[in-house]
Coordinates of C-alpha atoms (C1' of nucleotides) in Angstrom, one line a residue:
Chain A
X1254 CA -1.6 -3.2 2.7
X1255 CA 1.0 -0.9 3.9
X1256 CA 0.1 2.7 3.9
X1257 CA 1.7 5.3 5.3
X1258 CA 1.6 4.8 9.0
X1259 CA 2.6 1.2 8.0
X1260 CA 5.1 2.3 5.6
X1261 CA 6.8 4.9 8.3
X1262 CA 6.8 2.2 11.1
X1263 CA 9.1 0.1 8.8
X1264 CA 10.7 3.2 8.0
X1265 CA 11.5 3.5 11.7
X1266 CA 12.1 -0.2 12.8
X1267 CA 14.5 -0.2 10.0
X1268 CA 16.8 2.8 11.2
X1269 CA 16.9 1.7 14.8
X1270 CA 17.5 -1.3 13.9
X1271 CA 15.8 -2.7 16.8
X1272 CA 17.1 -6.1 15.5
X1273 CA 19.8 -7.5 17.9
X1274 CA 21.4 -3.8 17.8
X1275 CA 22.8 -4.8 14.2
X1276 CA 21.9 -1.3 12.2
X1277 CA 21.7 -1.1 8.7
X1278 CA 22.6 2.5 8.7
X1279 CA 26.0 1.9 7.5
X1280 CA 26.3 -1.1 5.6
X1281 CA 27.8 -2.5 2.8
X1282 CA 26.1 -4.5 -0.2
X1283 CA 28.2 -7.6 -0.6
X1284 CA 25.5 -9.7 -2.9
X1285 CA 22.0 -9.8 -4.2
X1286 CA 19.7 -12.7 -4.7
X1287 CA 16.9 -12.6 -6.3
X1288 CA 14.3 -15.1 -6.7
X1289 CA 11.0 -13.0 -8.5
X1290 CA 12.9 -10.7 -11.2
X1291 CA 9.7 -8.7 -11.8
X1292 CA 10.3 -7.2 -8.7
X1293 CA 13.1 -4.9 -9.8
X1294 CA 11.5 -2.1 -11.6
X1295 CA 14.8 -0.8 -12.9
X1296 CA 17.3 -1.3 -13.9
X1297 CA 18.0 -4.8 -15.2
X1298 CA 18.9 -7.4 -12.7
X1299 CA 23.0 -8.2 -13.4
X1300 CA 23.0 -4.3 -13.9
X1301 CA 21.0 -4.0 -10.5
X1302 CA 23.6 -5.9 -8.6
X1303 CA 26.5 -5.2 -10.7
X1304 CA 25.7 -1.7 -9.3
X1305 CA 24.6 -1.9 -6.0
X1306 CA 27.2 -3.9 -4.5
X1307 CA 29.9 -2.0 -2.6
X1308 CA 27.1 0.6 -2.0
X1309 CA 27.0 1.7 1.4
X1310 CA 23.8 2.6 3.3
X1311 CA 23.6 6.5 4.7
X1312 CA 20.6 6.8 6.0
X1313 CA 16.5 5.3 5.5
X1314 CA 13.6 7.9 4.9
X1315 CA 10.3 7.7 3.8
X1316 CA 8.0 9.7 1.2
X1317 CA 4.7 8.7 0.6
X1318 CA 4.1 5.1 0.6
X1319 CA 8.1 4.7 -0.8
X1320 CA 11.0 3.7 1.8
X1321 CA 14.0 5.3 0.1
X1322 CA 17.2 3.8 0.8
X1323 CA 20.3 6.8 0.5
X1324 CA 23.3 4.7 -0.8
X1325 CA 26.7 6.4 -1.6
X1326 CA 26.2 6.5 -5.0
X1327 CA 22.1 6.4 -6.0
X1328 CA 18.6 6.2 -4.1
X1329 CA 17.4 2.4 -3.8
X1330 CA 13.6 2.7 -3.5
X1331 CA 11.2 -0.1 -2.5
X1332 CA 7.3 0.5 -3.1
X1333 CA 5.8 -2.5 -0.8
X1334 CA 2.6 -1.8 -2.7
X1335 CA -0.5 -4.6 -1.1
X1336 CA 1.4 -7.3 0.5
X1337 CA 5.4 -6.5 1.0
X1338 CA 7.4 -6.2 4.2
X1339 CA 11.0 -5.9 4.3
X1340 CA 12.9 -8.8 7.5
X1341 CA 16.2 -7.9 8.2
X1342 CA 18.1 -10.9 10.0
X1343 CA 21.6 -12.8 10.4
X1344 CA 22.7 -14.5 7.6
X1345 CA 23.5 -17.4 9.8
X1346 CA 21.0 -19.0 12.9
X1347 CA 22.5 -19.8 16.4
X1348 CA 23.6 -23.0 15.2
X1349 CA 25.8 -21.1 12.3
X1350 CA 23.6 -22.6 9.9
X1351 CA 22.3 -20.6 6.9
X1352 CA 18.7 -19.3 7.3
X1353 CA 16.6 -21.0 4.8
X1354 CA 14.7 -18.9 2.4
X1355 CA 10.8 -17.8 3.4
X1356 CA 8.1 -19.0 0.8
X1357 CA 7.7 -15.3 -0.2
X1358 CA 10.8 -14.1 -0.5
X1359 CA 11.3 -12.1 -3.4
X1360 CA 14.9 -10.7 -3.4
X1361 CA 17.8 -10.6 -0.3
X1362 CA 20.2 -7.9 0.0
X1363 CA 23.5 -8.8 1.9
X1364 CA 25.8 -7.2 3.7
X1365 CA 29.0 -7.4 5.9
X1366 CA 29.3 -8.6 9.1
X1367 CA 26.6 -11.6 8.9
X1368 CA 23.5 -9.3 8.2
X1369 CA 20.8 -9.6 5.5
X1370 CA 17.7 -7.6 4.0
X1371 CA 14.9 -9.1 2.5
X1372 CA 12.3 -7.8 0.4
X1373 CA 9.1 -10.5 1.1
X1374 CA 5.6 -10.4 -0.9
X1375 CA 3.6 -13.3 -1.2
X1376 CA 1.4 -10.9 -3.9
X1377 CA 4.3 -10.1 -6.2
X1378 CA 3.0 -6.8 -6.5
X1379 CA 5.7 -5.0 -4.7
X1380 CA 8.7 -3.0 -7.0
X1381 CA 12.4 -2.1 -6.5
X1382 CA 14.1 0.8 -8.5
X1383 CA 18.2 2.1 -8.1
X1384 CA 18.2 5.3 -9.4
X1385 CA 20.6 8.1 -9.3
X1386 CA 17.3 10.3 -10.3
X1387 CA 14.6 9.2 -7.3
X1388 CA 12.7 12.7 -8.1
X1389 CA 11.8 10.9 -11.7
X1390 CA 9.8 8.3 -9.4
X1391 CA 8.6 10.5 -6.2
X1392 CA 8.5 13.7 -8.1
X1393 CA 4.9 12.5 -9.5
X1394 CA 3.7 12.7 -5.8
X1395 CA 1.7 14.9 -3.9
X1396 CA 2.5 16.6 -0.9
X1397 CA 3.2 14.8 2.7
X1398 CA -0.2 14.9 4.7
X1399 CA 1.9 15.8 7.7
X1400 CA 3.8 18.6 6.5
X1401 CA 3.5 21.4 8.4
X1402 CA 3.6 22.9 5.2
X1403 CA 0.9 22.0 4.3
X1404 CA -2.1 24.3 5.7
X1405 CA -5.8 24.1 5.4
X1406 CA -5.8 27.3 2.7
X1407 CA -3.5 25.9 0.2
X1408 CA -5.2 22.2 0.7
X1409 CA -8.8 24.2 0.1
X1410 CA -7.1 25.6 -2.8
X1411 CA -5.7 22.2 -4.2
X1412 CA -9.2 20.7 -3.9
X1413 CA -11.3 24.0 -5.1
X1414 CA -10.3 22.8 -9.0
X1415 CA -11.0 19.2 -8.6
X1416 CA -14.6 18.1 -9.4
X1417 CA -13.6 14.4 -8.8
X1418 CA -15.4 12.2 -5.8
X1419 CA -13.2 12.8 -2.5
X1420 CA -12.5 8.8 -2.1
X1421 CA -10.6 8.3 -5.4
X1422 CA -8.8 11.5 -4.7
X1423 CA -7.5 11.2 -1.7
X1424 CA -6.2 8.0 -2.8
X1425 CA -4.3 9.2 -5.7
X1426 CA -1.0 9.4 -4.8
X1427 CA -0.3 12.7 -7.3
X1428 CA -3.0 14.3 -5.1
X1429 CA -1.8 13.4 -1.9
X1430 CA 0.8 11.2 -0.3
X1431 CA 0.2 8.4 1.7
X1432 CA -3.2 7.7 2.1
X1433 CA -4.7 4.6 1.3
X1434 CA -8.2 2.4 1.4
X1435 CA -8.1 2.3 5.0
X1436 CA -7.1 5.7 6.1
X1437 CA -9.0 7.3 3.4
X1438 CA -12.3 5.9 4.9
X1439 CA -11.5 6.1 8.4
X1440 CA -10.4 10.0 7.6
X1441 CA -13.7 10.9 5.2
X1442 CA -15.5 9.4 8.5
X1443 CA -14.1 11.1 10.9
X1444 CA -14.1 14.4 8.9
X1445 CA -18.0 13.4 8.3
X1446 CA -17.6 14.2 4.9
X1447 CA -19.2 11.5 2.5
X1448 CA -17.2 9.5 0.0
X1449 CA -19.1 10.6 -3.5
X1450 CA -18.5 14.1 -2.2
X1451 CA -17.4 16.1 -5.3
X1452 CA -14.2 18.3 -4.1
X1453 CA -14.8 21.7 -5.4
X1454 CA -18.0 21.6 -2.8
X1455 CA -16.1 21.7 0.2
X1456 CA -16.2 25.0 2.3
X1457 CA -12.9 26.0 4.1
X1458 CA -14.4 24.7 7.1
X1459 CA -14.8 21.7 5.5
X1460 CA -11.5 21.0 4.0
X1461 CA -10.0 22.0 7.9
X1462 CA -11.9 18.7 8.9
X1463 CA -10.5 17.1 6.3
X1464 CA -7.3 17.6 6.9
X1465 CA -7.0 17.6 10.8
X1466 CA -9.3 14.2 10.1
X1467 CA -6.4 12.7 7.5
X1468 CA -3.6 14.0 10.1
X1469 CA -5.3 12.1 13.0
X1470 CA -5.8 9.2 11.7
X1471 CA -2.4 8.6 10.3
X1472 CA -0.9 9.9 13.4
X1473 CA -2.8 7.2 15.9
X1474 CA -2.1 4.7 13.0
X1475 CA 1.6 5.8 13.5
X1476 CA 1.2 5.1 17.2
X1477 CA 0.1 2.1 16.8
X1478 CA 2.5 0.8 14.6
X1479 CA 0.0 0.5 11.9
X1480 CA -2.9 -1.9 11.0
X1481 CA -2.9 -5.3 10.7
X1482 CA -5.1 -6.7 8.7
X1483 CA -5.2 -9.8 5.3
X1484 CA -2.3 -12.1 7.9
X1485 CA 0.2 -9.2 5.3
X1486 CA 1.6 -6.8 8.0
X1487 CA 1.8 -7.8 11.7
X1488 CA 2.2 -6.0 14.8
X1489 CA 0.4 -3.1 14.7
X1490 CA -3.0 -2.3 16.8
X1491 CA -4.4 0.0 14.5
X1492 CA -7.6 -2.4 13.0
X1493 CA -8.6 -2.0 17.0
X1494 CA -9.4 1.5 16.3
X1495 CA -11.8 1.1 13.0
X1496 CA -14.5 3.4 12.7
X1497 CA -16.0 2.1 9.3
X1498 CA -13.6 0.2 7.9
X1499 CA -14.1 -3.9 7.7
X1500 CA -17.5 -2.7 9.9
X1501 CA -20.0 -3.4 7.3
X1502 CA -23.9 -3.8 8.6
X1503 CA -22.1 -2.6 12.4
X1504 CA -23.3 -0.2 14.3
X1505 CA -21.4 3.3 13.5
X1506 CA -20.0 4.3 17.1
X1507 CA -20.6 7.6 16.8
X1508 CA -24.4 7.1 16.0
X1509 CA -25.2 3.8 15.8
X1510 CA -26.4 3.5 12.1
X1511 CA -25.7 1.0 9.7
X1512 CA -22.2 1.3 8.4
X1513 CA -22.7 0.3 4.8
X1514 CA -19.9 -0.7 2.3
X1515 CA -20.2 0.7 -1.5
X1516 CA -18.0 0.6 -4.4
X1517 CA -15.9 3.7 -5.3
X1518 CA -13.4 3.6 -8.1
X1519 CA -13.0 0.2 -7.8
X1520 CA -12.3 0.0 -4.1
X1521 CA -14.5 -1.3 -1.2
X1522 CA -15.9 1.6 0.5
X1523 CA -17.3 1.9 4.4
X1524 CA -19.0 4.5 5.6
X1525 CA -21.6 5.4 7.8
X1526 CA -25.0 7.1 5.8
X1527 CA -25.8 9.0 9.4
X1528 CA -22.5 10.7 9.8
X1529 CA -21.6 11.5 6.3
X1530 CA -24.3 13.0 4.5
X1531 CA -24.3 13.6 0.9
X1532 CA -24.5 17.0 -0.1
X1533 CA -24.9 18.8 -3.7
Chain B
dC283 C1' -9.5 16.5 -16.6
dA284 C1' -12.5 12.7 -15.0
dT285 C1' -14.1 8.0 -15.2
dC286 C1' -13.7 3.3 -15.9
dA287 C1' -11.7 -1.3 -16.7
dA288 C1' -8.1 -4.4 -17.1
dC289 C1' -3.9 -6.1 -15.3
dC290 C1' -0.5 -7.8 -12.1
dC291 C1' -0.8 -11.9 -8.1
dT292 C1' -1.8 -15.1 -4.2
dG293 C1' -4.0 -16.5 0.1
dA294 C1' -8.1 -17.0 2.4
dG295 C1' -12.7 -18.1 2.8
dA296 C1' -17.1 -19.9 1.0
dG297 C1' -19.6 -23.4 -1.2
dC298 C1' -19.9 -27.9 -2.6
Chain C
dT523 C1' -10.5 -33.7 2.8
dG524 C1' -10.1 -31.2 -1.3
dC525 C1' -11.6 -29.0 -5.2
dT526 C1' -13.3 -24.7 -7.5
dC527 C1' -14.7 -20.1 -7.3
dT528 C1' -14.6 -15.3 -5.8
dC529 C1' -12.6 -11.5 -3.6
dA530 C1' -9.3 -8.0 -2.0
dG531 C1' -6.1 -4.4 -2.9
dG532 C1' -2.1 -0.1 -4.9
dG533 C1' -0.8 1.6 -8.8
dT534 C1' -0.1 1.7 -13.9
dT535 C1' -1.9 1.8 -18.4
dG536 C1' -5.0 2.6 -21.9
dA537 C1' -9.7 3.7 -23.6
dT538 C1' -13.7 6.7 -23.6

DNA sequence: CATCAACCCTGAGAGC
DNA sequence: TGCTCTCAGGGTTGAT
C-alpha cells in the first residue's frame, strides 16, 4: 500500500532512471495499451491515447500519494492507491524478443528508443487521469507533511477546529498529504498520542510531537525505500522498523505492553494502551 | 462538520 | 489437493 515514502521512492527510481541508464525524463509517447480500461479515470481511452501520444516527458514529481508526470502539453497523474507499482523496462529482452505481458498489468506506455512504462495492479484499484487542469485533482489535498512550510503553530491551528478522532484525520488526504495506515499508527505511536484522540484536545506541545513524529517516520520510511508488506511493493526495509503496526499481542518496545489492534474508521488500528493514553 | 457503510478488487491464509 | 470463506486496504460516494 504505497504511501508516501513508497510513493516518493518510485518518484525517485523513476527520474534516475536507475534502469540500464535509459531515463524517462525526456521521452516520447509512441503507443498506449491498455488491458483494464477502468484504470483511466479520465479522459476516455481512444481520447486518452489519441492525446498522449507525441507527448514528451519533462520531468516526474510527487504530491501527496500522486506521481505527476509533466508532459509538454498536460499533467499525466497515476494514484497507485493499495496495490500499484509502475516497471519501466525494454520493449524487447536480450534475445530481441518482445517482453510478454505480467498477469497484472493494467496499461503500458511506450516510448522511442525500445523503452516502456507500465502501470501494474493486481487490485485494480489504482487510477490514471491526463489533465491539462491537475490542480482540479491535487487541489483537494492538504498540505505536504514535509514542507518546511508547514510549522507546528499553523498545524496546531489546522487541528484546534477539528473535533474528529486523530487516526481518521490524519489519513484524510484533504487534511493532510501522504499519510496512510501504516505511517499514521507508527507516527500517533511515536508521538504517544492515542488513536481516538479527539483533535481540538491537543496542546501545542502536543501537536509539535505530532508533527516531528509524522516527519520522522516518513523520513526513515524514505530511507528505507519504503515498506514492504501484502508481496504489493518490494524492496524497501521499512516493516523492519514497526513499532505497532502488524505487532498485534507483541510486546510494545518502548514499554513492553500489549500492543493491541482496534478498529478506527474502518481501518485496522495498532497501538500500544501503555504509551498512548487516552485522554478527555 | 463528523460518522458510518458500501463499493471497488484480488491474493493470501485459514479452515475443512 | 482443492474448495470456500474471510480479510486487508485508499479513496469515493452517499446516507444519517
Amino acid at each position: 500500500m504505497p504511501e508516501l515514502p513508497e510513493v516518493e521512492t518510485i518518484v525517485r527510481g523513476l527520474r534516475n532512471g536507475d534502469h540500464e541508464r535509459k531515463l524517462l525524463v525526456g521521452c516520447t509517447f509512441t503507443d498506449v495499451k491498455l488491458f483494464w480500461e477502468r484504470t483511466l479515470a479520465s479522459p476516455v481511452p481512444q481520447e486518452f491515447v489519441e492525446r498522449i501520444i507525441g507527448q514528451t516527458i519533462v520531468d516526474i514529481c510527487r504530491r501527496g500519494k500522486y506521481i505527476i508526470f509533466h508532459l509538454t502539453e498536460e499533467k499525466l497523474l497515476i494514484h497507485l492507491r493499495m496495490s500499484g507499482d509502475l516497471r519501466v523496462e525494454t520493449i524487447f529482452d536480450e534475445h530481441g524478443v518482445v517482453r510478454p505481458d505480467g498477469r497484472h498489468d493494467r496499461v503500458v506506455f511506450y516510448f522511442e528508443d525500445d523503452l516502456r512504462l507500465v502501470f501494474v495492479d493486481p487490485r485494480k484499484f489504482g487510477r490514471v487521469w491526463l489533465t491539462k487542469m491537475p490542480e482540479k485533482i491535487l487541489g483537494k489535498l492538504g498540505p505536504e507533511p514535509l514542507s518546511p512550510g508547514l510549522t507546528c503553530e499553523t498545524f496546531f491551528d489546522l487541528l484546534k477546529t477539528r473535533r474528529r478522532q486523530l487516526k481518521p484525520l490524519l489519513m484524510d488526504q484533504t487534511f493532510l498529504a501522504g499519510l496512510g495506515n501504516i505511517y499514521t499508527d507508527e507516527a500517533l505511536h511515536l508521538a504517544k498520542l492515542h488513536p481516538l484522540q479527539k483533535a481540538d484536545k491537543l496542546t501545542l506541545e502536543d501537536v509539535c510531537r505530532l508533527l516531528n513524529a509524522i516527519r520522522s517516520v516518513l523520513r526513515e520510511g524514505i530511507q528505507k525505500n519504503g515498506a514492504s508488506i501484502d508481496w504489493v511493493y518490494k524492496g524497501g526495509s521499512y516493516q523492519n522498523t514497526f513499532r505497532v503496526y502488524q505487532r498485534t499481542e507483541e510486546p510494545c518496545l518502548e514499554c513492553g505492553q500489549s500492543i493491541k489492534k482496534i478498529i478506527v474508521g474502518q481501518r485496522g488500528t495498532h497501538f500500544c494502551p501503555g504509551c498512548q493514553p487516552f485522554f478527555s
